[in-house]
Each structure stands twice: as C-alpha cells, then as structure tokens.
XYZ file of C-alpha atoms in Angstrom:
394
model
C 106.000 22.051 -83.998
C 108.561 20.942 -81.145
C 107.134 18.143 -81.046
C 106.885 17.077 -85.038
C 110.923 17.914 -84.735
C 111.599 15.642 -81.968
C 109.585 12.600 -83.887
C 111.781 13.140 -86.972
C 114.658 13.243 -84.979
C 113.772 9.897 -82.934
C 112.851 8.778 -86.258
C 116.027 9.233 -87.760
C 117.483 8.375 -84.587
C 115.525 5.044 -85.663
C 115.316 4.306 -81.754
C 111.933 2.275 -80.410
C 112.581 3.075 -76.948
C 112.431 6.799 -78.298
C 109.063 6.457 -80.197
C 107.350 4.641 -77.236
C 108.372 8.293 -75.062
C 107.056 10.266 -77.929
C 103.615 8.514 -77.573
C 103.209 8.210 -74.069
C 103.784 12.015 -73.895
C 101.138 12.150 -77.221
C 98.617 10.234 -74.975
C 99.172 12.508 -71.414
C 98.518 15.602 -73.829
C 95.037 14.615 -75.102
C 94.515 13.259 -71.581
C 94.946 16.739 -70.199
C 93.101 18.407 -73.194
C 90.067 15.836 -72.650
C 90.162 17.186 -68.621
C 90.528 20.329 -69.366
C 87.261 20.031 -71.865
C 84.928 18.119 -69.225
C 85.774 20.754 -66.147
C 84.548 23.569 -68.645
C 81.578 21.316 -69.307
C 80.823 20.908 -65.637
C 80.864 24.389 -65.214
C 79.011 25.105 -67.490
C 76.069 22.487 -66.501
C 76.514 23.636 -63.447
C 76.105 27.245 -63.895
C 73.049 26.176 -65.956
C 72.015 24.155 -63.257
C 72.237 26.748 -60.767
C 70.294 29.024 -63.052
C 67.565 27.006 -63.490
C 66.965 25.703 -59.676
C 67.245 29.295 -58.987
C 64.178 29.717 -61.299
C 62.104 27.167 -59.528
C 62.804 28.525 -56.364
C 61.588 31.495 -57.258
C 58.623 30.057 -58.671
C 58.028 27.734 -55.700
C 58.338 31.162 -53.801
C 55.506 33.125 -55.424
C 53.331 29.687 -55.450
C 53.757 29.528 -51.540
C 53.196 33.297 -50.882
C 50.165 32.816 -52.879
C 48.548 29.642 -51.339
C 49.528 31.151 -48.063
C 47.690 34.495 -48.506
C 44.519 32.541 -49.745
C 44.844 29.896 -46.464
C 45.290 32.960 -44.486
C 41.630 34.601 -46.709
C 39.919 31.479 -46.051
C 40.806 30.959 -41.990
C 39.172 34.486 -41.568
C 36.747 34.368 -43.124
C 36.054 30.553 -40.942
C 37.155 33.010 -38.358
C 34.329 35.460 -39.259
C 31.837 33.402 -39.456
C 32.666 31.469 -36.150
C 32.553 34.780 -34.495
C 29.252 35.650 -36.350
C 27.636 32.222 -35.153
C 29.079 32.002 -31.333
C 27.743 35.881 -31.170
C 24.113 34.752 -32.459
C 24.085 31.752 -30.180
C 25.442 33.771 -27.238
C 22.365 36.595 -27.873
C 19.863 33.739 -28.113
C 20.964 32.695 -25.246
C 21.145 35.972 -23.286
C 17.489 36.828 -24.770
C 16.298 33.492 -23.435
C 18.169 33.504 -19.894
C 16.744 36.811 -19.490
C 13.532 36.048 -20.441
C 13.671 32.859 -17.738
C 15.456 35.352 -14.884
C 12.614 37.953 -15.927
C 9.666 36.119 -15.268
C 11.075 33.662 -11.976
C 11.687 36.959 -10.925
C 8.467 37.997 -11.834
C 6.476 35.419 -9.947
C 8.951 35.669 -6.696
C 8.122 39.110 -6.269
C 4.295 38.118 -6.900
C 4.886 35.546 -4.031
C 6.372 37.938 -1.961
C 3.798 40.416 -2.207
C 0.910 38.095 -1.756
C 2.652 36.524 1.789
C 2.788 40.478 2.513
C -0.503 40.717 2.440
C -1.249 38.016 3.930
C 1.345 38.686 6.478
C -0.724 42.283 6.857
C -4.029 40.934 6.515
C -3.015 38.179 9.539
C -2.074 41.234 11.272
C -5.077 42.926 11.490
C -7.312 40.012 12.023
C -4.850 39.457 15.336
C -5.373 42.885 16.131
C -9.062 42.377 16.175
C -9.310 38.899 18.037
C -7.449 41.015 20.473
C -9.867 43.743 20.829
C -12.401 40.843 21.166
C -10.154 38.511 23.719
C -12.245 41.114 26.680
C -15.359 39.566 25.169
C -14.328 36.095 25.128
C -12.592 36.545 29.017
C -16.324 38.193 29.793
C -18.341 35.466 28.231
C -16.207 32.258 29.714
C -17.015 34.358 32.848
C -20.442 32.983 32.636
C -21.310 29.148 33.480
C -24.297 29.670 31.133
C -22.662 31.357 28.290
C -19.664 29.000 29.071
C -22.087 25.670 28.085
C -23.909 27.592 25.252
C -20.184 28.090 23.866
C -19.076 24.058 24.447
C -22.172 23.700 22.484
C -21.386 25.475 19.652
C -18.531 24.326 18.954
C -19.497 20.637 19.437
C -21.921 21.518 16.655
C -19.365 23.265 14.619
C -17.250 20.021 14.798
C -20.140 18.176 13.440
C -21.379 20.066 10.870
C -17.817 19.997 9.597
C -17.926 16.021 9.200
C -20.959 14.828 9.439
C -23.765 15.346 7.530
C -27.431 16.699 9.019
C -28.967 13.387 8.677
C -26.450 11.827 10.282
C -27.005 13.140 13.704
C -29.812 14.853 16.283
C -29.747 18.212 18.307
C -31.368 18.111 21.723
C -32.627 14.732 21.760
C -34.258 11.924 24.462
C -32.149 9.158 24.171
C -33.585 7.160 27.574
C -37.196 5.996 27.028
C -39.628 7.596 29.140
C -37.274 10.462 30.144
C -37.118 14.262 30.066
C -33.101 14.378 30.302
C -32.322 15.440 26.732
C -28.562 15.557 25.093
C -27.032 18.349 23.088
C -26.137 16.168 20.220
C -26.163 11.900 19.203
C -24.837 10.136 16.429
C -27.628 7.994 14.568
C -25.591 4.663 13.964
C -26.825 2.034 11.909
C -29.347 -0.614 13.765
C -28.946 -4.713 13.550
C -32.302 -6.110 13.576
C -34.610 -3.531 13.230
C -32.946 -0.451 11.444
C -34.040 1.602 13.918
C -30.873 4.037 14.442
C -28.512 3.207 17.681
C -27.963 6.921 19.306
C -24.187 7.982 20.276
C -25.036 10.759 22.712
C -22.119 13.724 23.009
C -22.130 16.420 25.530
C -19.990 19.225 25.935
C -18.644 20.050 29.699
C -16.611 22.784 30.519
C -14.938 23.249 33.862
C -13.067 26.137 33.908
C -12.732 27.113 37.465
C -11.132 24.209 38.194
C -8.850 24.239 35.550
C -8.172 28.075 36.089
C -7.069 27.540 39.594
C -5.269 24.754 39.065
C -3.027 26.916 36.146
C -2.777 29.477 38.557
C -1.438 27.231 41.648
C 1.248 25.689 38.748
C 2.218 29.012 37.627
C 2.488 30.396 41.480
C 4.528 27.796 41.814
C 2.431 26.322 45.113
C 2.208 22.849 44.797
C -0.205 22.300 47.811
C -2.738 24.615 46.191
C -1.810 22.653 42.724
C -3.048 19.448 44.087
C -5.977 20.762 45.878
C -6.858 22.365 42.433
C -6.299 18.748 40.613
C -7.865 16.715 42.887
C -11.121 19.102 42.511
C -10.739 18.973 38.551
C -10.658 15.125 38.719
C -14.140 14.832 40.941
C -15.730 17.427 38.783
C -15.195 15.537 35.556
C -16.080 12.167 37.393
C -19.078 13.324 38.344
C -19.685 14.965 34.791
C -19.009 11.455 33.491
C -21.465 9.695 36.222
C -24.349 12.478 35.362
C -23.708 11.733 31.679
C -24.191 8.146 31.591
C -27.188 8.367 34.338
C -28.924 10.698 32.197
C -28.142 9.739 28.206
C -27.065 5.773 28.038
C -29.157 3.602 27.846
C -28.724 0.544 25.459
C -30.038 -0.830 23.021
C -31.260 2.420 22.053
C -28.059 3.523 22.603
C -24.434 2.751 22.543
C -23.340 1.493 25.654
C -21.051 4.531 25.457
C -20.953 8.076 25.274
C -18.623 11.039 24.494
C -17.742 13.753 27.384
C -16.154 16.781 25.101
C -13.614 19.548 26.668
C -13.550 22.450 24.434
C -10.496 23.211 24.954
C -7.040 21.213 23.981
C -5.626 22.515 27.631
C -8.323 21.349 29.388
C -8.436 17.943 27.675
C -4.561 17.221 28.329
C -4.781 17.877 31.720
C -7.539 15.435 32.611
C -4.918 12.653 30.424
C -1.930 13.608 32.638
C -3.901 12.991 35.605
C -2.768 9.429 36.882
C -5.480 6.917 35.817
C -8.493 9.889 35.893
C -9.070 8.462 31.749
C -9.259 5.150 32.402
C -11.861 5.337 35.497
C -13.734 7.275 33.498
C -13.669 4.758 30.946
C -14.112 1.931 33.048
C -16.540 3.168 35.597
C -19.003 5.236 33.919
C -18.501 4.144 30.561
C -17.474 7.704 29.188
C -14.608 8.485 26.712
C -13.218 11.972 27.215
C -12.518 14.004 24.114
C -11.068 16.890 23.223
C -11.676 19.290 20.182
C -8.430 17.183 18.225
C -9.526 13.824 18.648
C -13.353 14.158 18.955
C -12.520 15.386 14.929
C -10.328 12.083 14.481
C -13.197 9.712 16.362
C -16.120 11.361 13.809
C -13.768 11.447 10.489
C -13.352 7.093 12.032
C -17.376 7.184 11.908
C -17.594 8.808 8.737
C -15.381 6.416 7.041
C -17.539 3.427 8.671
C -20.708 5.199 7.335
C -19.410 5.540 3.985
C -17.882 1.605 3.498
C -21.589 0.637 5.233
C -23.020 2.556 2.213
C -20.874 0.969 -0.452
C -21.463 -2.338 0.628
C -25.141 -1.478 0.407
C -24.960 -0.274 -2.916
C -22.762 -2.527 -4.444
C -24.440 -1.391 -8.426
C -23.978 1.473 -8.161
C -20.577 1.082 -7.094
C -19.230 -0.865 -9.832
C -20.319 1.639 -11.960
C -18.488 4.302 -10.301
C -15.893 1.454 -10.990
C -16.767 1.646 -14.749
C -16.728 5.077 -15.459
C -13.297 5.396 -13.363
C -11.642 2.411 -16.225
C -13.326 4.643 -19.004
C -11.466 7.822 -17.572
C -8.333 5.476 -16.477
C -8.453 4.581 -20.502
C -8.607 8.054 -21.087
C -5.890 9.062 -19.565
C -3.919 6.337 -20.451
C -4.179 8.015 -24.016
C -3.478 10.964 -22.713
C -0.204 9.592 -20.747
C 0.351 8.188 -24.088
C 0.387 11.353 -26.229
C 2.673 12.975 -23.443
C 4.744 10.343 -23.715
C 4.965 10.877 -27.641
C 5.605 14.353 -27.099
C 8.428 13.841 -24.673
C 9.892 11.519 -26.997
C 9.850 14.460 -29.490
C 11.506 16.745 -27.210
C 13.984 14.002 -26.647
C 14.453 13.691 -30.445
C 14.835 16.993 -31.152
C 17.691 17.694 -28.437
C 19.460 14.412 -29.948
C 19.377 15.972 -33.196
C 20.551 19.354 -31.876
C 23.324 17.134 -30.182
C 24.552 15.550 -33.326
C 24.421 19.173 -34.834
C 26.684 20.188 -32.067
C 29.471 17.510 -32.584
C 29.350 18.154 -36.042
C 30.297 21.553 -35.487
C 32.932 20.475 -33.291
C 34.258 18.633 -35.927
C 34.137 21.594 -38.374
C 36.112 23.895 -36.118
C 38.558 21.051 -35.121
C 38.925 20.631 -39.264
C 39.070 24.681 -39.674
C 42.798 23.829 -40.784
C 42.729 20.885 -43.248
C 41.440 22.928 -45.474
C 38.681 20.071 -47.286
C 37.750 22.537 -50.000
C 41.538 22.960 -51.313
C 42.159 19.214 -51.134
C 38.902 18.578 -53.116
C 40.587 20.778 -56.044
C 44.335 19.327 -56.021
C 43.719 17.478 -58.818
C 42.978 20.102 -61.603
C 46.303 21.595 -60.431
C 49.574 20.970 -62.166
C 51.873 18.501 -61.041
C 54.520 21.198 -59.652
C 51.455 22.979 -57.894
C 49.994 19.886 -56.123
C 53.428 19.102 -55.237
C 53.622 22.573 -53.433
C 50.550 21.941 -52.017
C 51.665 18.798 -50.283
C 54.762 20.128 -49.147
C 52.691 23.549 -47.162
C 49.583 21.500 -46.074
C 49.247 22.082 -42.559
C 48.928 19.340 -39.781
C 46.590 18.603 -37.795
C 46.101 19.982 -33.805
C-alpha cells in the first residue's frame, strides 16, 4: 500500500528519475520473492531426496544381509562337503596304508621266523658235526681210511658234474698192466672213437702237512722247513708214481690229475716256491684241489656238451625252433603286459586330471559360478548389488 502511495506521489510529482527508483525497487522485490521461492524448493527436493536415498539404502541393506547369509549357506555347505570328501579319502587311505604296513609286516616277521629256524636248525646240525669231528680226527688217523675218504669225495665231485657214462671207476689205463686208477675221464677219440682216458687220483698226505701246521703255529721255523721240504718230496713222488703207473698216451692224455682233498692242503703245495710247476713240467701232473678240480670238470662238461651240439646240429635247430615259437609267445605276452601297464598308466592320468580339477573347484569355492549363472533373471538394482558384494579372487 506504501508503495501504491509513493507511485502516485512520484506520479504527481511527474518526475522520471523518480519512476525509474520506483521500478528498480519493483524488480529487487520479485527478485527476492523468486529466491526466497527456489530455497524452499531446494529444501524441499532435498528433503525428498534425502528420504528417498534413505529408502534405497535401506533396501540395499536388507539385499546385502541377504546375499551375504546365503554366500555364507553355500561356503559351508562347500565347506561340508570338502570335509566329508578329504575325510573319505584320508580313511581310504588309512585302510589301504594299513593294509600295505599289515601284510610287509606280515611277511618280515615270516622271514624272520624262517632265518630262526634256520638259524636253530644250523645250530644243531653244528652241534652234531661236532659230536662227529672225534670220528673224523679217528678216521684221518688211518692211511687206509684216509685214501678210502680222498676217494669218496673225488667221486662225489664227479657224480656232481659229470654224468656216469662219462667216466670209469677203478680202471687199467696202461695196456698190459695191473696198476688200476680210482677214476678217468672218457674224452672223445680222433681217429678211431675209441675214448682217450683222463686218469684222477686222490692223494692225501696228512702227516706232512700236520707237522708242518704244527712247526708254523709253534712258531719254529727250522722244524717248519724240515716239515715243507718233506711235504714237497712226498707229493713229487706222488706225482712220479702217478704218471709211472696211469699215463700212457694215446690211450691216454698225456696228463693226469693229482687231487688234495683238502683246500689247506692244496694251497700249501701252491705257496711252495716252484713245487706246481715241477710237477707240471716234470711228471706231467696238474695238482688240484677240491675248488678247482670242480672248475677243471664244469670246463670239460661245457666241451662235452658244444662237442654234442655240433654233432647234432638237427636236432639243435629245433631246440632253436621251439625257443622262436616260445620267444613269439612271450613276445605276446610282453605285449599284453605292456597293454596293461599302459592301462594303469591311463587310469592314474585320469585320476590326475580329476585331481587338478578339484584343485580348481576349491581354488573357485569363492566365485560363486552358480550365483553368477542366475544374475540375469535378477532385477537390475539386484544384479547391481550383486556386482558391487562379489568377492575377489585369492
């Protein structure tokens, strides 16, 4: 109402400079009305706007709590079942480890008690080849008993190799004379195949050799080379008697075999200085021993048998064809092994790639493939929570 009074007065007044106040003032009123009218509708968008965020918060809030409860559902129950599966695997593994440690234990005590008893058994067999030691000492006392036991086991060496064909007990080997051998080797003839006799006899010395060990052990070296300078004639002359009496080419060898029954005896005449090669050379007598006489007949058996291969060549190649027929059949039989290895092979690759794919599972546990496979049924807020919580990887 002021303000109509003051424009009729500047009207009257009839004054421009007067109306151009009154409208600039006009103008600054509305301008301050027009403020006034946009800071209450700021506040009030703003109040709505508060309002409404304050909404979606809270329904972002419950969306999260519930997504988290059912990622926190699903990793135990992963949880669960890892637990069920490692427990399974580690019982299977238990029951099979125990079954292994079971039976290697099974067999080690087996072992155990079978060298026990052997062990025991060995025990009482010493005990009785020391009752009978007496016997032995009592029958080595004897020079005859002493040659019937050279004998026997000369023939117990030969009976082990040879075969009963293959050599003679007790036989003439000199033409027109009574001296007979304890044993010869038939060897194959040249000309006429007519057997060539290897004539073995058995000497045993053991005076000699007993006073010579005794001397040694006394420690009297005088005595000790008495003793071996008596042991080196008697086996000389053993060697001269032998070839006198049982060589006598070509119906034999131009060799024969003087055997010591005992390994003792036998080194002894080698570490006498040159006493095995004068045998050798003079008399034309190899010395032997129990060891090597069994190395110089498993030589003659070996001779015997390629002599009887090259003589029957037919029936050696097919011995030859029946071995390719069984080589062929074992070949197959290699080759089935081989298949079956190859399926053992195949199966622990698969059981490999099983493993790394559950390796990859539990490394995945937290990705969570079954929610992401269903993010696109949800609504656009939802899937928009869901990308926000999705955990990372480890």
């Amino acid at each position: 109402m002021v303000e109509i009074l003051l424009l009729l007065t500047l009207l009257a007044a009839g004054s421009t400079a007067v109306l151009l106040a009154l409208f600039l003032m006009r103008s600054r009123s509305a301008e301050r009305e027009a403020r006034q009218e946009l800071s209450q509708g700021l506040a009030t968008f703003s109040q709505t706007l508060t309002a409404q965020m304050g909404s979606i918060a809270g329904v972002q809030n419950a969306q999260f709590e519930t997504l988290r409860g059912a990622v926190e559902q699903r990793l135990e129950r992963i949880q669960q079942d890892n637990t069920a599966k490692l427990d399974q695997m580690r019982q299977t593994v238990d029951e099979k480890l125990h079954a292994t440690l079971e039976k290697r234990l099974s067999e080690s005590f087996k072992q155990v008690s079978e060298r026990l008893e052997l062990v025991h058994k060995g025990l009482g067999e010493m005990q009785t080849l020391a009752a009978g030691v007496g016997d032995l000492k009592r029958v080595l006392s004897n020079v005859k008993t002493r040659g019937v036991f050279g004998e026997t086991q000369l023939a117990a060496l030969l009976e082990q190799v040879m075969a009963p064909e293959q050599y003679e007990r007790n036989v003439a080997t000199r033409p027109g004379s009574s001296a007979r051998v304890e044993f010869a080797i038939k060897l194959p003839g040249r000309d006429s195949g007519s057997p060539v006799l290897l004539p073995i006899d058995a000497k045993f010395p053991l005076e000699d050799y007993q006073r010579l060990q005794a001397a040694l052990e006394s420690g009297d070296l005088l005595a000790a080379e008495v003793a071996g300078k008596a042991l080196e004639a008697r086996v000389k002359l053993e060697a001269r008697s032998i070839a006198e009496k049982y060589v006598e080419p070509p119906h034999t060898t131009d060799f024969a075999l003087l055997y010591l029954p005992f390994e003792g005896l036998f080194a002894e005449v080698l570490r006498r200085p040159g006493l095995f090669d004068h045998i050798q050379r003079e008399s034309r007598i190899t010395v032997c021993g129990p060891t090597n006489l069994l190395a110089y007949l498993n030589s003659l058996q070996m001779g015997f048998r390629t002599l009887a291969i090259q003589q029957r060549s037919s029936e050696v190649w097919k011995v030859l064809g029946t071995v390719k027929s069984e080589f062929g059949k074992f070949a197959e039989v290699l080759a089935n092994t081989k298949r079956q290895l190859q399926t053992v092979a195949n199966t622990i690759d698969q059981a490999e790639v099983r493993t790394r794919q559950i390796e990859r599972k539990l490394k995945d546990v937290e990705v969570l493939p079954g929610a992401e496979a269903t993010q696109e049924d949800l609504p656009l807020e939802e899937r928009a929570v869901g990308d926000l919580v999705r955990l990372p990887k480890q």
